Coordinates of C-alpha atoms in Angstrom, one line a residue:
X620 CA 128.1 112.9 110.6
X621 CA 125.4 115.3 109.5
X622 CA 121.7 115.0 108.0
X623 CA 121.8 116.8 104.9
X624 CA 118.6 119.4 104.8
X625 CA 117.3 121.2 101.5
X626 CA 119.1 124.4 101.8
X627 CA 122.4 122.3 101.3
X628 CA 121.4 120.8 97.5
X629 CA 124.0 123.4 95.6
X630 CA 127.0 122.0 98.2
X631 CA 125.8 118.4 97.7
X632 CA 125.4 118.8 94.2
X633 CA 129.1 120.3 94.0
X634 CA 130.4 117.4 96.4
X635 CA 129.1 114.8 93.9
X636 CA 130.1 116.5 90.5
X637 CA 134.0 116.7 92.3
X638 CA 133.7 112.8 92.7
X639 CA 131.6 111.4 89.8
X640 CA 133.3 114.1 86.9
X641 CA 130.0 115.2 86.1
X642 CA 128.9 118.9 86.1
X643 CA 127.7 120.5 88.7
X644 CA 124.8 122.7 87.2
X645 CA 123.7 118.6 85.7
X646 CA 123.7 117.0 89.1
X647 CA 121.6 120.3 90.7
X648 CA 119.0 119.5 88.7
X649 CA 119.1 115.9 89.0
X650 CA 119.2 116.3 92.5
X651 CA 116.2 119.2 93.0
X652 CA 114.2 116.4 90.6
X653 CA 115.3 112.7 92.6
X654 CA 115.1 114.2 95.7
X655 CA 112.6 117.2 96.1
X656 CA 110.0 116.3 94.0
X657 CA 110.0 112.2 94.3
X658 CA 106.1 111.7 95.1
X659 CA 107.0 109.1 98.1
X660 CA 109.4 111.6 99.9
X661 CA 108.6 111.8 103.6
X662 CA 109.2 113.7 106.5
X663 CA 110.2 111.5 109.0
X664 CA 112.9 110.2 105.5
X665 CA 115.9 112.4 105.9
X666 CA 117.6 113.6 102.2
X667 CA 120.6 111.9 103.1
X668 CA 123.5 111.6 105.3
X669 CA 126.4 113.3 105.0
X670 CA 130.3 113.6 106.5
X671 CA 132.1 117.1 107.1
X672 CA 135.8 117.7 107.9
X673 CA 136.9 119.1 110.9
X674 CA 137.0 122.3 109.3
X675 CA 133.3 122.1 107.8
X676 CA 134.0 120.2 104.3
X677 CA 131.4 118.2 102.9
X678 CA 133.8 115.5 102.2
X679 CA 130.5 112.3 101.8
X680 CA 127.2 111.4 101.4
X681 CA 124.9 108.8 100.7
X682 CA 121.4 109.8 99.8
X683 CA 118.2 108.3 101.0
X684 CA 115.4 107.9 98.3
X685 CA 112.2 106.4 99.1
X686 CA 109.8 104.7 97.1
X687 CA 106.2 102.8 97.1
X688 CA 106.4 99.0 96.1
X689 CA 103.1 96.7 96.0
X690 CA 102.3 93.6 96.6
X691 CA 99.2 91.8 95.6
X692 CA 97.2 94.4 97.3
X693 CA 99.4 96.2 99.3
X694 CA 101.9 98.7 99.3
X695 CA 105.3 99.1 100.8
X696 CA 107.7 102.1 101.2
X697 CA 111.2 100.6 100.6
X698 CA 114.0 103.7 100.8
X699 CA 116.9 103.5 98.2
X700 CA 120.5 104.9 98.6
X701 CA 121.5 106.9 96.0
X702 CA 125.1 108.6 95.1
X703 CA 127.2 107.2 98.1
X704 CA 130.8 109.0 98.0
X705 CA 133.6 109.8 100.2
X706 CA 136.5 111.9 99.7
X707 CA 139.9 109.5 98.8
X708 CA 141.5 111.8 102.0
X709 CA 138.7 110.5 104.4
X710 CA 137.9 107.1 102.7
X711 CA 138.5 105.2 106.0
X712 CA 135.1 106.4 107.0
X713 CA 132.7 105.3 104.2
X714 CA 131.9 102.2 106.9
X715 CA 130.3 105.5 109.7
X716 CA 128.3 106.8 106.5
X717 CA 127.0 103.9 105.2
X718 CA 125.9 102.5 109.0
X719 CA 124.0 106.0 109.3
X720 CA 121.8 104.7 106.3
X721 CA 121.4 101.1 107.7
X722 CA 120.6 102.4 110.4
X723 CA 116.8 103.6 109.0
X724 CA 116.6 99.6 108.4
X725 CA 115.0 99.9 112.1
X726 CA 111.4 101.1 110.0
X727 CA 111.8 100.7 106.6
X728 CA 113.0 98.1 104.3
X729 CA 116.4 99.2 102.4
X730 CA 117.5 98.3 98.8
X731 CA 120.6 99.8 96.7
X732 CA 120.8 98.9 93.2
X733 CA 124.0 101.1 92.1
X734 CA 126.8 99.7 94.3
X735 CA 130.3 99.8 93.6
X736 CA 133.0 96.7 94.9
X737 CA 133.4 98.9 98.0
X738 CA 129.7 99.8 98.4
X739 CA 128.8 96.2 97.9
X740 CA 131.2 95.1 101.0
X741 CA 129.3 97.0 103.2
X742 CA 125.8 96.3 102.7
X743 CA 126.8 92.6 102.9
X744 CA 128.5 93.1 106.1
X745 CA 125.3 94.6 107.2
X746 CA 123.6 91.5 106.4
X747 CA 121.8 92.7 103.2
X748 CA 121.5 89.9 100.6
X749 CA 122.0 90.2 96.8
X750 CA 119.2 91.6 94.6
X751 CA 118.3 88.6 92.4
X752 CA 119.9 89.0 89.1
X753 CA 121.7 92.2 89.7
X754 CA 125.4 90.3 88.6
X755 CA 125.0 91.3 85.5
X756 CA 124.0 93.3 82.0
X757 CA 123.3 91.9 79.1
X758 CA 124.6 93.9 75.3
X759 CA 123.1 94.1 72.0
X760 CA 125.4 95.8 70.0
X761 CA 124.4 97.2 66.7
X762 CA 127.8 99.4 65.9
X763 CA 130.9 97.7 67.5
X764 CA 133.3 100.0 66.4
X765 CA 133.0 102.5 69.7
X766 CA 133.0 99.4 71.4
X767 CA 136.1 97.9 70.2
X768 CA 138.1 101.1 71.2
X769 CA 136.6 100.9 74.3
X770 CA 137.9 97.4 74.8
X771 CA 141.3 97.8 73.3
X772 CA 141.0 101.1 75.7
X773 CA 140.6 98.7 79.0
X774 CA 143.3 96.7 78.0
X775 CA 145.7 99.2 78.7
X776 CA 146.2 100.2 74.6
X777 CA 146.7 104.1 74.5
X778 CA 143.6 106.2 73.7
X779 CA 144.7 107.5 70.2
X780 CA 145.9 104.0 69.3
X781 CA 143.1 102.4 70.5
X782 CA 140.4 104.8 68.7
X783 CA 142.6 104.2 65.3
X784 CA 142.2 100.3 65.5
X785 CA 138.8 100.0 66.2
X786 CA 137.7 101.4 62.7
X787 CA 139.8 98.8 61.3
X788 CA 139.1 95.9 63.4
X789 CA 135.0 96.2 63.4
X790 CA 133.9 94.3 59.9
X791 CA 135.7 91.3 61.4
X792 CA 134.3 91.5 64.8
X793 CA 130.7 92.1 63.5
X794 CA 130.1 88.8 61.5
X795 CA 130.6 86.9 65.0
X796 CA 128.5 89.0 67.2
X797 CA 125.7 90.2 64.6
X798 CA 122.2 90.2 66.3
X799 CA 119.3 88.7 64.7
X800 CA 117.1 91.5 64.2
X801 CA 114.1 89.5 62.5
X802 CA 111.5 89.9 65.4
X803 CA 110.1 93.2 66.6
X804 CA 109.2 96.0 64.7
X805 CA 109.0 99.5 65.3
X806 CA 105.2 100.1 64.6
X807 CA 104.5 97.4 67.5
X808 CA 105.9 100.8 69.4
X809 CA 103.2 103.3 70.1
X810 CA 104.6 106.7 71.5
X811 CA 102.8 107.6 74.7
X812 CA 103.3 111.4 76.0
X813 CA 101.1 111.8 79.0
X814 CA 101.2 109.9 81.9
X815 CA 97.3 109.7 81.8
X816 CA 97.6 107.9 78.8
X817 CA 100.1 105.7 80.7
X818 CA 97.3 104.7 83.0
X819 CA 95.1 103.7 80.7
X820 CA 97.2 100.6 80.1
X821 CA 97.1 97.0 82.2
X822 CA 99.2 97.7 84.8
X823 CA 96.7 98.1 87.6
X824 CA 96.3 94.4 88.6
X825 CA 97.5 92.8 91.8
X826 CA 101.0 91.9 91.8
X827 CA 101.9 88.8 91.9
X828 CA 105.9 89.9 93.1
X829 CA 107.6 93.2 95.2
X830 CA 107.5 95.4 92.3
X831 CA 107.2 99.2 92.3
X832 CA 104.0 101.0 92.7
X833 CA 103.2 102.4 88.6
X834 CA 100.4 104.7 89.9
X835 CA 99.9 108.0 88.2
X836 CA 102.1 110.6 90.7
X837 CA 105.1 108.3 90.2
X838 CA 104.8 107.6 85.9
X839 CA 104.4 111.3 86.0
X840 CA 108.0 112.0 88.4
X841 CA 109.9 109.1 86.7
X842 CA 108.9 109.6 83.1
X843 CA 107.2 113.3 82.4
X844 CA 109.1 116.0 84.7
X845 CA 112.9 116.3 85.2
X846 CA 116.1 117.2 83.3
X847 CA 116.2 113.8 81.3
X848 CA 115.2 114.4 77.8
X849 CA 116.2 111.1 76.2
X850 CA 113.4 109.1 78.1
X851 CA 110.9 108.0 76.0
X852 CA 107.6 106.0 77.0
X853 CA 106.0 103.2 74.8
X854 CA 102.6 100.6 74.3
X855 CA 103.8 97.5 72.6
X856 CA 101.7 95.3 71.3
X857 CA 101.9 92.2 68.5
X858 CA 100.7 89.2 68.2
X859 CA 102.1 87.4 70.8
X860 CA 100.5 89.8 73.7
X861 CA 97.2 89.9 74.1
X862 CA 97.3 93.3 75.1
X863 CA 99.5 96.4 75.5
X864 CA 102.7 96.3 77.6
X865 CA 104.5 99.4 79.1
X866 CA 107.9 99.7 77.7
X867 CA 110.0 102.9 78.9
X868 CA 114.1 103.6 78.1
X869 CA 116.2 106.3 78.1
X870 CA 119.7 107.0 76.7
X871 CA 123.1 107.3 78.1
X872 CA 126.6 107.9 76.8
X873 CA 129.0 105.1 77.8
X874 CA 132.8 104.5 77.8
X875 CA 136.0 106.4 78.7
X876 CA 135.4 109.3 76.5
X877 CA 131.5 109.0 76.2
X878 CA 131.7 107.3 73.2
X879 CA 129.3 104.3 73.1
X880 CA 125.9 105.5 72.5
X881 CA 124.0 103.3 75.0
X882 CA 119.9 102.8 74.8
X883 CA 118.4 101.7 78.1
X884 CA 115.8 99.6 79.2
X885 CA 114.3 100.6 82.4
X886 CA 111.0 99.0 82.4
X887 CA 108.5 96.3 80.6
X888 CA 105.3 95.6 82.6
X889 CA 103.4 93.5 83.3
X890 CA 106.2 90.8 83.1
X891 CA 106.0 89.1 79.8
X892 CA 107.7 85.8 78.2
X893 CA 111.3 85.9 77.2
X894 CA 110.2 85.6 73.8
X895 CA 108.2 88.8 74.1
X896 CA 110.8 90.7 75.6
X897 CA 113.3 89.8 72.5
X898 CA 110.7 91.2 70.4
X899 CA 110.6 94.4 72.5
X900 CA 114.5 94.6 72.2
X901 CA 113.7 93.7 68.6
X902 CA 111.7 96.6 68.2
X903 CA 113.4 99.1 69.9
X904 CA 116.7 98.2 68.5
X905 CA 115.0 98.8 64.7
X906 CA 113.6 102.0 65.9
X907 CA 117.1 103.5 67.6
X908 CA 119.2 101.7 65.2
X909 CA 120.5 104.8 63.7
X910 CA 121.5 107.1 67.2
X911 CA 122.7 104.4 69.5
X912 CA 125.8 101.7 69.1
X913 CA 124.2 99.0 72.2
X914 CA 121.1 98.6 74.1
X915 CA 121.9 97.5 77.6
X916 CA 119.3 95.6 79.7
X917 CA 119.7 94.9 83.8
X918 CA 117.6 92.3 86.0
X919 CA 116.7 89.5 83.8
X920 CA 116.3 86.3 84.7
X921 CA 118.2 83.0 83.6
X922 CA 115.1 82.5 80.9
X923 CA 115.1 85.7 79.4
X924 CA 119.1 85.5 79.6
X925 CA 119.2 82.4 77.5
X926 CA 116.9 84.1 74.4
X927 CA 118.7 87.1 74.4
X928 CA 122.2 85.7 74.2
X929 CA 120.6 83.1 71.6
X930 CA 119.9 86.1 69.1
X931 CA 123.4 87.6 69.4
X932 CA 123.7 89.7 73.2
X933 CA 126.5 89.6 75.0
X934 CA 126.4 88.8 78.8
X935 CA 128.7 90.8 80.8
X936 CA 129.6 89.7 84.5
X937 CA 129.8 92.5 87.1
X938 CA 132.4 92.6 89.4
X939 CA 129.9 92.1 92.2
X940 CA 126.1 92.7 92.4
X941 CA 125.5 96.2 92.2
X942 CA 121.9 95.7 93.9
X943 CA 121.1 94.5 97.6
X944 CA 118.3 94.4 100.1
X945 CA 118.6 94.7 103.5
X946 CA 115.3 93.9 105.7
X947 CA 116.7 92.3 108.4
X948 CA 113.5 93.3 110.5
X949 CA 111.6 91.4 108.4
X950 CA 109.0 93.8 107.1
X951 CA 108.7 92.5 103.6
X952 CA 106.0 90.7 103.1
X953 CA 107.8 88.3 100.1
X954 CA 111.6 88.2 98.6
X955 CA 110.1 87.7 95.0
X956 CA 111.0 90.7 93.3
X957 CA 110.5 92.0 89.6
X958 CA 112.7 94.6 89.7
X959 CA 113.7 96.8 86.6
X960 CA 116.5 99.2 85.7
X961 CA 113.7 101.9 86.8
X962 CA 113.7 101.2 90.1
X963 CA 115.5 103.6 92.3
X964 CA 119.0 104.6 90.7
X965 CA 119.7 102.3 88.4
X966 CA 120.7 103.3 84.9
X967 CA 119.2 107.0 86.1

């Protein structure tokens, strides 16, 4: 076991492209953006962790990302895990990477919100509990013909086969699973650009749960600097609110070959009633309608899970919950969390 240091990004970044299939230029600048210039990083928080062969290979990591949470007036570093891998030939000792992380439960609180089957086996036997409403992620699709070939796809049809069926097979999927689109518009979406302007909006106040810290160094970091060009950062306002909410997404490519256009939600605050939040889905989904297939949203609770699924989403079930807390020194001050998609890795 080693602590990974800065001069080591270009090896970690390759390390991570040769297990997640992504390229390694991408995850270089991901990294040199999550890691070295996340406003909370500090000193005594170590990059990461990682596990070299006998003959020096990098063969796994797990990163360690911190960041500030608040609760009515205070604030809380909580450190996230990020990018966990280990090499198929030296699986057997994920369990000594992962205990390395745990072990900087002694000071801080810990949360992962990106866990695998595997991952999720180990922070339990750690004692972590599940993230509320992290079992899940809820679909509104607009354009179910990427989706059906991603489907057929799963079910073990052959790629060619499957991507010549779906054409066919949408129109009569569609009728069943059409959303109801008749709430939210794309006006009620004002385009902010600065994270100054960002501030100017209610989000100030005393929370009332564990949420993340929405001061200006981190709306700058998440939203305004890095390699992500789809994110996009909103004030929504209608009728129903009586004033503006923050509303941030960003796009990803889904699917075996990349081929479900995916818009995500990563953040609405302050919280807002389940009929608002359809109105922001509403909105966005009128204002991406013609560059994405699905909006995906992560976190919500049985309330907002009910009016979504009433206007047409689809809920899928995770295999296990892919986010977990472990505070078993009890430093939290609460367990009521609003967490969003934002928060640490998620959706990233």
């Amino acid at each position: 076991m080693v602590t990974i240091s800065e001069s080591e990004i270009v090896e970690l970044a390759q390390f991570i492209a040769s297990q997640s299939g992504r390229e390694s230029a991408s995850v270089e600048r991901h990294l040199r953006w999550f890691l070295l210039e996340n406003p909370a990083r500090d000193p005594q928080i170590p990059l990461g962790s990682g596990l070299r062969s006998p003959q020096g290979e990098l063969v796994g990591c797990i990163l360690s990302v911190p960041q500030v949470f608040r609760f009515q007036q205070q604030t809380l570093l909580i450190v996230g895990s990020s990018c966990f891998y280990v090499d198929e030939r030296y699986r057997g000792s994920g369990g000594l990477v992962f205990l390395r992380f745990s072990q900087l439960g002694r000071k801080w609180p810990l949360f992962g919100n990106s866990a695998n089957a595997d991952a999720a086996r180990l922070w339990k036997a750690r004692g972590a509990v599940p993230i509320p409403y992290s079992d899940h992620e809820l679909l509104g699709v607009l354009h179910w013909q990427r989706v059906i070939e991603e489907g057929l796809k799963r079910r073990l049809a052959p790629q060619t086969l499957a991507r010549m069926i779906s054409g066919p097979a949408a129109p009569f999927v569609r009728p069943f699973k059409r959303l109801k689109l008749d709430r939210g518009r794309p006006e009620h979406l004002v385009p902010l650009t600065s994270a100054e302007q960002v501030m100017q909006l209610p989000i100030h106040d005393a929370a009332s749960h564990l949420t993340a810290s929405r001061d200006l160094s981190y709306i700058r970091w998440r939203y305004f600097s890095g390699p992500d060009a789809t994110r996009a950062v909103f004030a929504f306002r209608n009728q129903q609110v009586d004033s503006e909410v923050l509303v941030t997404v960003n796009q990803r490519p889904r699917g075996y070959r990349g081929q479900i256009r995916t818009l995500n939600l990563l953040d609405i605050y302050p919280a807002v009633t389940p009929d608002v939040c359809v109105s922001v889905a509403g909105a966005l989904l009128q204002r991406y309608r013609d560059v994405i297939d699905a909006i995906v949203l992560r976190g919500l609770d049985e309330a907002r899970q009910d009016a979504f699924r009433r206007i047409g989403f689809i809920r899928r079930t995770l295999d296990t919950p892919n986010g977990w807390l472990l505070d078993k020194s009890g430093l939290l001050p609460t367990r009521n969390w609003y967490t969003v998609p934002a928060d640490g890795d998620w959706l990233i």
